[in-house]
Coordinates of C-alpha atoms in Angstrom, one line a residue:
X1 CA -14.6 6.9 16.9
X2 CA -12.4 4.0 17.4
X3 CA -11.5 1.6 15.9
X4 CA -11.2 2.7 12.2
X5 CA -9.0 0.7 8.8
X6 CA -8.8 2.5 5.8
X7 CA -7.4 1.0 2.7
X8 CA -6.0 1.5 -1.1
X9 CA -5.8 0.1 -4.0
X10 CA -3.6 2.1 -5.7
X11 CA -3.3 5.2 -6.9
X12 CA -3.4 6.2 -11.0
X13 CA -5.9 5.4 -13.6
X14 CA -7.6 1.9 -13.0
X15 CA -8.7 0.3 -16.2
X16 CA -12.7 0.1 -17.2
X17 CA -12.3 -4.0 -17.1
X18 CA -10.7 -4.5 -13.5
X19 CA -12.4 -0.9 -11.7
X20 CA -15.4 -2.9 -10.4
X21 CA -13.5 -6.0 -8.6
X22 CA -10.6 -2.9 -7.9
X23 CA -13.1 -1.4 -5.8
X24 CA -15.1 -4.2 -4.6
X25 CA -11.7 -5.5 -3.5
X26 CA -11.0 -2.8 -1.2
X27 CA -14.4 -2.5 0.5
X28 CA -14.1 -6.4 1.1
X29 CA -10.3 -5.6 2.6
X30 CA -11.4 -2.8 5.0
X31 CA -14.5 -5.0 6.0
X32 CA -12.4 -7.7 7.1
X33 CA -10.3 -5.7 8.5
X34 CA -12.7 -4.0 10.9
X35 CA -13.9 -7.4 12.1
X36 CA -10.6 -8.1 12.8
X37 CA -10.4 -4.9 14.9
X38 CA -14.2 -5.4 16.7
X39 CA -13.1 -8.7 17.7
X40 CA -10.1 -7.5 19.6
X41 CA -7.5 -7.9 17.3
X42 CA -4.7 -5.2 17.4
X43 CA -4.4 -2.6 14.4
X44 CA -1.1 -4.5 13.3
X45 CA -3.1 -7.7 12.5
X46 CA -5.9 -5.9 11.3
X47 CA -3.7 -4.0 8.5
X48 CA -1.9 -6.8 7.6
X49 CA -4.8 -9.0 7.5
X50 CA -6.3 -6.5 5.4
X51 CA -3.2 -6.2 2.8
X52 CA -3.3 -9.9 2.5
X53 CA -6.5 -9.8 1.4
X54 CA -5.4 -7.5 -1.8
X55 CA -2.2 -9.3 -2.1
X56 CA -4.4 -12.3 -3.1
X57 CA -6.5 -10.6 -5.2
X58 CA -5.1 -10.6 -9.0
X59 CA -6.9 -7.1 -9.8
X60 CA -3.6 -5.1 -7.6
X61 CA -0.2 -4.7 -7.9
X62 CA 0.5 -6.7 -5.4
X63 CA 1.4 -10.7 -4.6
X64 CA -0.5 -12.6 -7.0
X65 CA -1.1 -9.7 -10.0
X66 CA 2.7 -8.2 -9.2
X67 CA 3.7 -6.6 -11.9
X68 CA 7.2 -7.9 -14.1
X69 CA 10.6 -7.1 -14.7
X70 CA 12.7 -6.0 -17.7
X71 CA 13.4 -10.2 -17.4
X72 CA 9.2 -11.0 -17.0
X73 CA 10.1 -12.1 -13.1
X74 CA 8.4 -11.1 -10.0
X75 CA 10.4 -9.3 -6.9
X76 CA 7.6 -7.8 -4.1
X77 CA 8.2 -5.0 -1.3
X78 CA 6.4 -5.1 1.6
X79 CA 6.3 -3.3 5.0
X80 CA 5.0 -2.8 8.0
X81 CA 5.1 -0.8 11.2
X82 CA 3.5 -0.9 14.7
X83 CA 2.8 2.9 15.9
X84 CA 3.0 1.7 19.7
X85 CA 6.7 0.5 19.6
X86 CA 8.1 2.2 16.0
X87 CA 9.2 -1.4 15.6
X88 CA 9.2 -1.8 11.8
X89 CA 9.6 -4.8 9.5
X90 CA 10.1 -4.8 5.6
X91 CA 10.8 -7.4 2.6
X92 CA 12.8 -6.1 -0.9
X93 CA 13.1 -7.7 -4.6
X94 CA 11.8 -10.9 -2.4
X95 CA 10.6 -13.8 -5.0
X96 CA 8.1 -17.0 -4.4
X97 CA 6.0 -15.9 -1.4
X98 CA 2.6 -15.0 -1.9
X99 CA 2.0 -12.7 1.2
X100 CA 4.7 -10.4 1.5
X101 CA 2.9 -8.6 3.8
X102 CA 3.0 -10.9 6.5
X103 CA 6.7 -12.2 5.8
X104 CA 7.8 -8.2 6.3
X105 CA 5.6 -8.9 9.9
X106 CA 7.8 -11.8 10.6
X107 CA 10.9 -10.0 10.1
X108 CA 9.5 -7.2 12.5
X109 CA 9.0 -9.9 15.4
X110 CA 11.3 -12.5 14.7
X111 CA 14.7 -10.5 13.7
X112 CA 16.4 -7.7 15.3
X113 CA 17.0 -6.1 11.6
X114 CA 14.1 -3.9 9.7
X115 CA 14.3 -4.9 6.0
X116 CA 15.5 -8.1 4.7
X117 CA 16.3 -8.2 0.6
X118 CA 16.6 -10.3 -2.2
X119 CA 18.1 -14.0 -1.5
X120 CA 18.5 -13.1 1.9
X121 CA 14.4 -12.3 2.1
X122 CA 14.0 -15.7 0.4
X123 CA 16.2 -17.6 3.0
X124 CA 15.1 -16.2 5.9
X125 CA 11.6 -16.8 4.3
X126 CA 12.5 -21.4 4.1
X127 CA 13.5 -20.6 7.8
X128 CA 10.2 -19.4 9.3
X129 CA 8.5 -22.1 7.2
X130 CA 6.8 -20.2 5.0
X131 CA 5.5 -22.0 2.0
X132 CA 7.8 -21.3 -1.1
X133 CA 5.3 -20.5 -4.1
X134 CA 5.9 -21.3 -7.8
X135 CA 6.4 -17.7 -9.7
X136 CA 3.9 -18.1 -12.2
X137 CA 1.3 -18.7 -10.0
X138 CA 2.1 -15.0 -9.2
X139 CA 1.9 -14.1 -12.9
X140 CA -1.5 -13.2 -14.4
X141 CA -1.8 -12.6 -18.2
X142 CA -2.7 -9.1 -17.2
X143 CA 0.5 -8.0 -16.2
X144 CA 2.1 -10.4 -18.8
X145 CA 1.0 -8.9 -21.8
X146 CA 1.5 -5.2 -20.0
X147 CA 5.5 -6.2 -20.1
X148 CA 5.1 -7.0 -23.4
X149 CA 3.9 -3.7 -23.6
X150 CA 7.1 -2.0 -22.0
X151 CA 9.6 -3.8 -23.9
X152 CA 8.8 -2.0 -27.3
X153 CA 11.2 0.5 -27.8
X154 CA 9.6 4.5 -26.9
X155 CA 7.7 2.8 -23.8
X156 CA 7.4 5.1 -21.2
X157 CA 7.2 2.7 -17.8
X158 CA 6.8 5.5 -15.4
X159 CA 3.7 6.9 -17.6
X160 CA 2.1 3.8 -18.3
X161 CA 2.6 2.6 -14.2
X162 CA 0.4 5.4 -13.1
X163 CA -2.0 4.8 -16.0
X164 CA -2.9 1.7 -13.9
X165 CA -1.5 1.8 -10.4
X166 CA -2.1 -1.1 -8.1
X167 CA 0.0 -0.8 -4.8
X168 CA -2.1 -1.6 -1.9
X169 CA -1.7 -0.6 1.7
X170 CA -3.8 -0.3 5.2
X171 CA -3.5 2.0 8.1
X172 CA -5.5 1.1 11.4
X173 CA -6.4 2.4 15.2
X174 CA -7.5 -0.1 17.7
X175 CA -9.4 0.3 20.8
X176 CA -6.5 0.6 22.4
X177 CA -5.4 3.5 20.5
X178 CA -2.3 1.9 18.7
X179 CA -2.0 2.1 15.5
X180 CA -0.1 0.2 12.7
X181 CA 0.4 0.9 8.8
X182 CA 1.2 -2.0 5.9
X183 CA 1.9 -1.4 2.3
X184 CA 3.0 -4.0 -0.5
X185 CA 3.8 -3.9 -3.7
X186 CA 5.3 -5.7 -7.1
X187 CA 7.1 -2.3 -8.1
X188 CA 7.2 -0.6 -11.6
X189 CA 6.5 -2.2 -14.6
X190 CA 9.7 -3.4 -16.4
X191 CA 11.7 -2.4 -13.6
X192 CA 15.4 -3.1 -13.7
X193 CA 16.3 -6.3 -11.8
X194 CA 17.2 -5.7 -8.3
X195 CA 15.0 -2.0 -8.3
X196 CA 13.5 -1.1 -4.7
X197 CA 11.1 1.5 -4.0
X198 CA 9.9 3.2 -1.7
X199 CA 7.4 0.8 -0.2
X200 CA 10.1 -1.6 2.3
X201 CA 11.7 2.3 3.0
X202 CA 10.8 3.4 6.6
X203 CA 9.1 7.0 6.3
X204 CA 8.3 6.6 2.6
X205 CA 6.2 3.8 1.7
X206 CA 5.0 4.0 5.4
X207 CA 5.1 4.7 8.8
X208 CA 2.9 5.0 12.0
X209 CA 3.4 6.5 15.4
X210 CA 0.9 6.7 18.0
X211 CA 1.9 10.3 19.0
X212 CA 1.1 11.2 15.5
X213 CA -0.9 8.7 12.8
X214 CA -0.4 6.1 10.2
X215 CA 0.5 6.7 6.5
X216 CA 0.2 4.1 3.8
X217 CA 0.8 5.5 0.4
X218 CA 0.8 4.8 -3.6
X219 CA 2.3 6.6 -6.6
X220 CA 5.5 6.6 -7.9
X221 CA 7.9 5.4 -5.7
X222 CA 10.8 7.3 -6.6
X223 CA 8.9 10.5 -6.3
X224 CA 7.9 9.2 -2.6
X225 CA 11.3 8.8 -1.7
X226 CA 12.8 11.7 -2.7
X227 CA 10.0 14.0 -0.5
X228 CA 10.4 10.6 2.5
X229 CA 6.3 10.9 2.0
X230 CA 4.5 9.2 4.1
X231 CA 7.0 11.2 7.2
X232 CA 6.5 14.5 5.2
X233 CA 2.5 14.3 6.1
X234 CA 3.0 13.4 9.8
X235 CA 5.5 16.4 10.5
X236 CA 2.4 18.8 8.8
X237 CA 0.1 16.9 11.5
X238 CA 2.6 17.3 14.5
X239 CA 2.4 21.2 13.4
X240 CA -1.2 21.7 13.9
X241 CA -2.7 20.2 10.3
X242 CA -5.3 17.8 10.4
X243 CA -4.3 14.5 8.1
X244 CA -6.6 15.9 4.8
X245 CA -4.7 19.1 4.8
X246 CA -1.6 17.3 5.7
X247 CA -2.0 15.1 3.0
X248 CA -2.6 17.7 0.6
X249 CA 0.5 19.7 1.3
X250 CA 2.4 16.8 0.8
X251 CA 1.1 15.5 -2.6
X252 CA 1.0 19.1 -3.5
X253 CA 4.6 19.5 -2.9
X254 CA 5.8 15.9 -4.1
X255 CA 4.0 17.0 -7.9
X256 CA 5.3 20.6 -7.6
X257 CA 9.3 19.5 -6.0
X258 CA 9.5 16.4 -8.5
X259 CA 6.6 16.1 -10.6
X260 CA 5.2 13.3 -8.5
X261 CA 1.8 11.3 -8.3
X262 CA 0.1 9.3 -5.8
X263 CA -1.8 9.1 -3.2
X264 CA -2.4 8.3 0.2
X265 CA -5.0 7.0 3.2
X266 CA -3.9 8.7 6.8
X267 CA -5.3 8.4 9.9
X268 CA -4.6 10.0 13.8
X269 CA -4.7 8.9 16.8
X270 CA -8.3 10.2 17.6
X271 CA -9.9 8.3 14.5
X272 CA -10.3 10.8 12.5
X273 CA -9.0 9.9 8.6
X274 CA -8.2 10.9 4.7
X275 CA -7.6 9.2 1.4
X276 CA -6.1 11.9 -0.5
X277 CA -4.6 11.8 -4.4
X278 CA -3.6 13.5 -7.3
X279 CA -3.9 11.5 -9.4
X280 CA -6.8 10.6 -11.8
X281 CA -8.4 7.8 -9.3
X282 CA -7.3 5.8 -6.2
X283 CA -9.7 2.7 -5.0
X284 CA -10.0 3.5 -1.0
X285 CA -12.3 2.3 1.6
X286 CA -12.7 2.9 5.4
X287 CA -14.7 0.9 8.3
X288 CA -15.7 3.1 11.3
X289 CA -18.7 3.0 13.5
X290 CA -20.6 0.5 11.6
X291 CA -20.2 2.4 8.4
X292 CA -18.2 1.4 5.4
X293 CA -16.8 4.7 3.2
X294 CA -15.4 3.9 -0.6
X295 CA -14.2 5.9 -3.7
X296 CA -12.6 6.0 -6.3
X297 CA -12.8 9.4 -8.1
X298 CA -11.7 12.6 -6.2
X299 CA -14.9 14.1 -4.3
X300 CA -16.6 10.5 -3.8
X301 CA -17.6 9.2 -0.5
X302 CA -20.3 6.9 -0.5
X303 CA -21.6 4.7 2.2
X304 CA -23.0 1.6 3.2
X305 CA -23.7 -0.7 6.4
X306 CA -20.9 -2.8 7.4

């Protein structure tokens, strides 16, 4: 059964024009990251490998194809979190790096802190070398004119964000039986400056424990944060529920408590795993034993060969 990856997308509507390359993107993410994981690499590289993958990819919500501002500017969350150690690492509002992902890793291993923000993100960022980024190569026209969109007066942000969702995230097992979750994301559309979600927040936008499973999740991040999501499943698996019913009471509960959508991918310690949402559509995929699972609609689970 090990190993296993299973990704998202993003959870919501996805557009006609971008659901091809949305769900080609995410086969392609939980290939590589399978490879990663046959050729001995741990499940925290494999996820993170995996999310960079869709942060480079202008189809998602994520790096380059973040969506903007009330001002039109980009600020990313990321996180991660190694099941083996609960060592965490996260980024907030951080601006001009194109893999979050792996700068949220860096504060994991480098710092003694779990989340770094803003400027300080940004600084700490210069100081590990990473390669500062020009914002507008983060901008696509996509998510240009959607703030356009948002800034006529009657706009509903939170409606239109789950009418196309884009948050992307990855939880693995190796063959070592660790596993490791990573989500990242640009935020809500025509956010306020300075908003955080729940994606850099420990036990909402992610966590993992090898005692228990991995949670990466999507939707509305307020909504997430208020139920602590991706914790809410794992307590249902450490009483007894396997991670598709876990899921399910969670998501069920987050749209009955506070009217939240979204959607998740979940995986235990024995291999076995979910992608779970309810919402319209979330683009998933997941690598084990040779085969490569994908959706997009609820009820899909096609295969292929890896």
């Amino acid at each position: 059964m090990l190993p296993v990856v299973v990704v998202h997308g993003g959870a919501g509507e996805v557009p006609k024009d971008i659901a091809e390359i949305s769900c080609a993107g995410v086969r392609e993410a939980a290939r590589f990251g399978y490879s990663v994981l046959k050729f001995g690499g741990s499940a925290m590289d494999a996820v993170v490998e995996a999310v960079t993958l869709l942060e480079n990819n202008p189809a998602y919500n994520a790096g380059k194809g973040s969506v903007l501002n009330v001002k039109g500017e980009v600020e990313m969350d990321a996180l991660v979190m190694d099941g083996r150690t609960l060592d965490s690492g996260a980024v907030s509002a951080v601006r001009g790096v194109a893999n979050p992902v792996q700068l949220a890793r860096m504060v994991m291993e480098k710092t003694s802190h779990l989340c770094l923000t803003a400027e300080g993100a940004s600084n700490f960022a210069r100081a590990m070398g990473v390669p500062e980024v020009p914002e507008e190569s983060l901008i696509t026209d996509y998510a240009r004119i959607r703030w356009k969109k948002n800034l006529e007066s009657g706009s509903n942000p939170v409606e239109f964000q789950m009418g196309k969702m884009g948050t992307v995230g990855a939880v693995a097992v190796d063959v070592e039986g660790n596993l490791a979750c990573a989500t990242s994301t640009g935020g809500m559309i025509n956010k306020m400056e300075g908003r955080v979600g729940d994606t850099p927040c420990i036990g909402c936008g992610g966590y993992a424990d090898n005692q228990i499973g991995a949670v990466s999740p999507t939707g509305h991040g307020e909504a997430i944060m208020k139920v602590t999501l991706s914790r809410l499943i794992l307590f249902h698996i450490e009483q007894g529920k396997s991670p598709q019913e876990a899921s399910d009471l969670a998501l069920s509960y987050m749209k009955e408590r506070v009217k939240g959508r979204g959607g998740v991918v979940v995986l235990d310690p024995k291999g076995t795993w979910t992608a779970r949402f309810n919402s319209l559509q979330m683009v998933w995929a997941a690598a084990q034993q040779e085969q490569l699972h994908y959706g997009m609609y609820h009820g899909e689970d096609f295969t292929e060969p890896i």
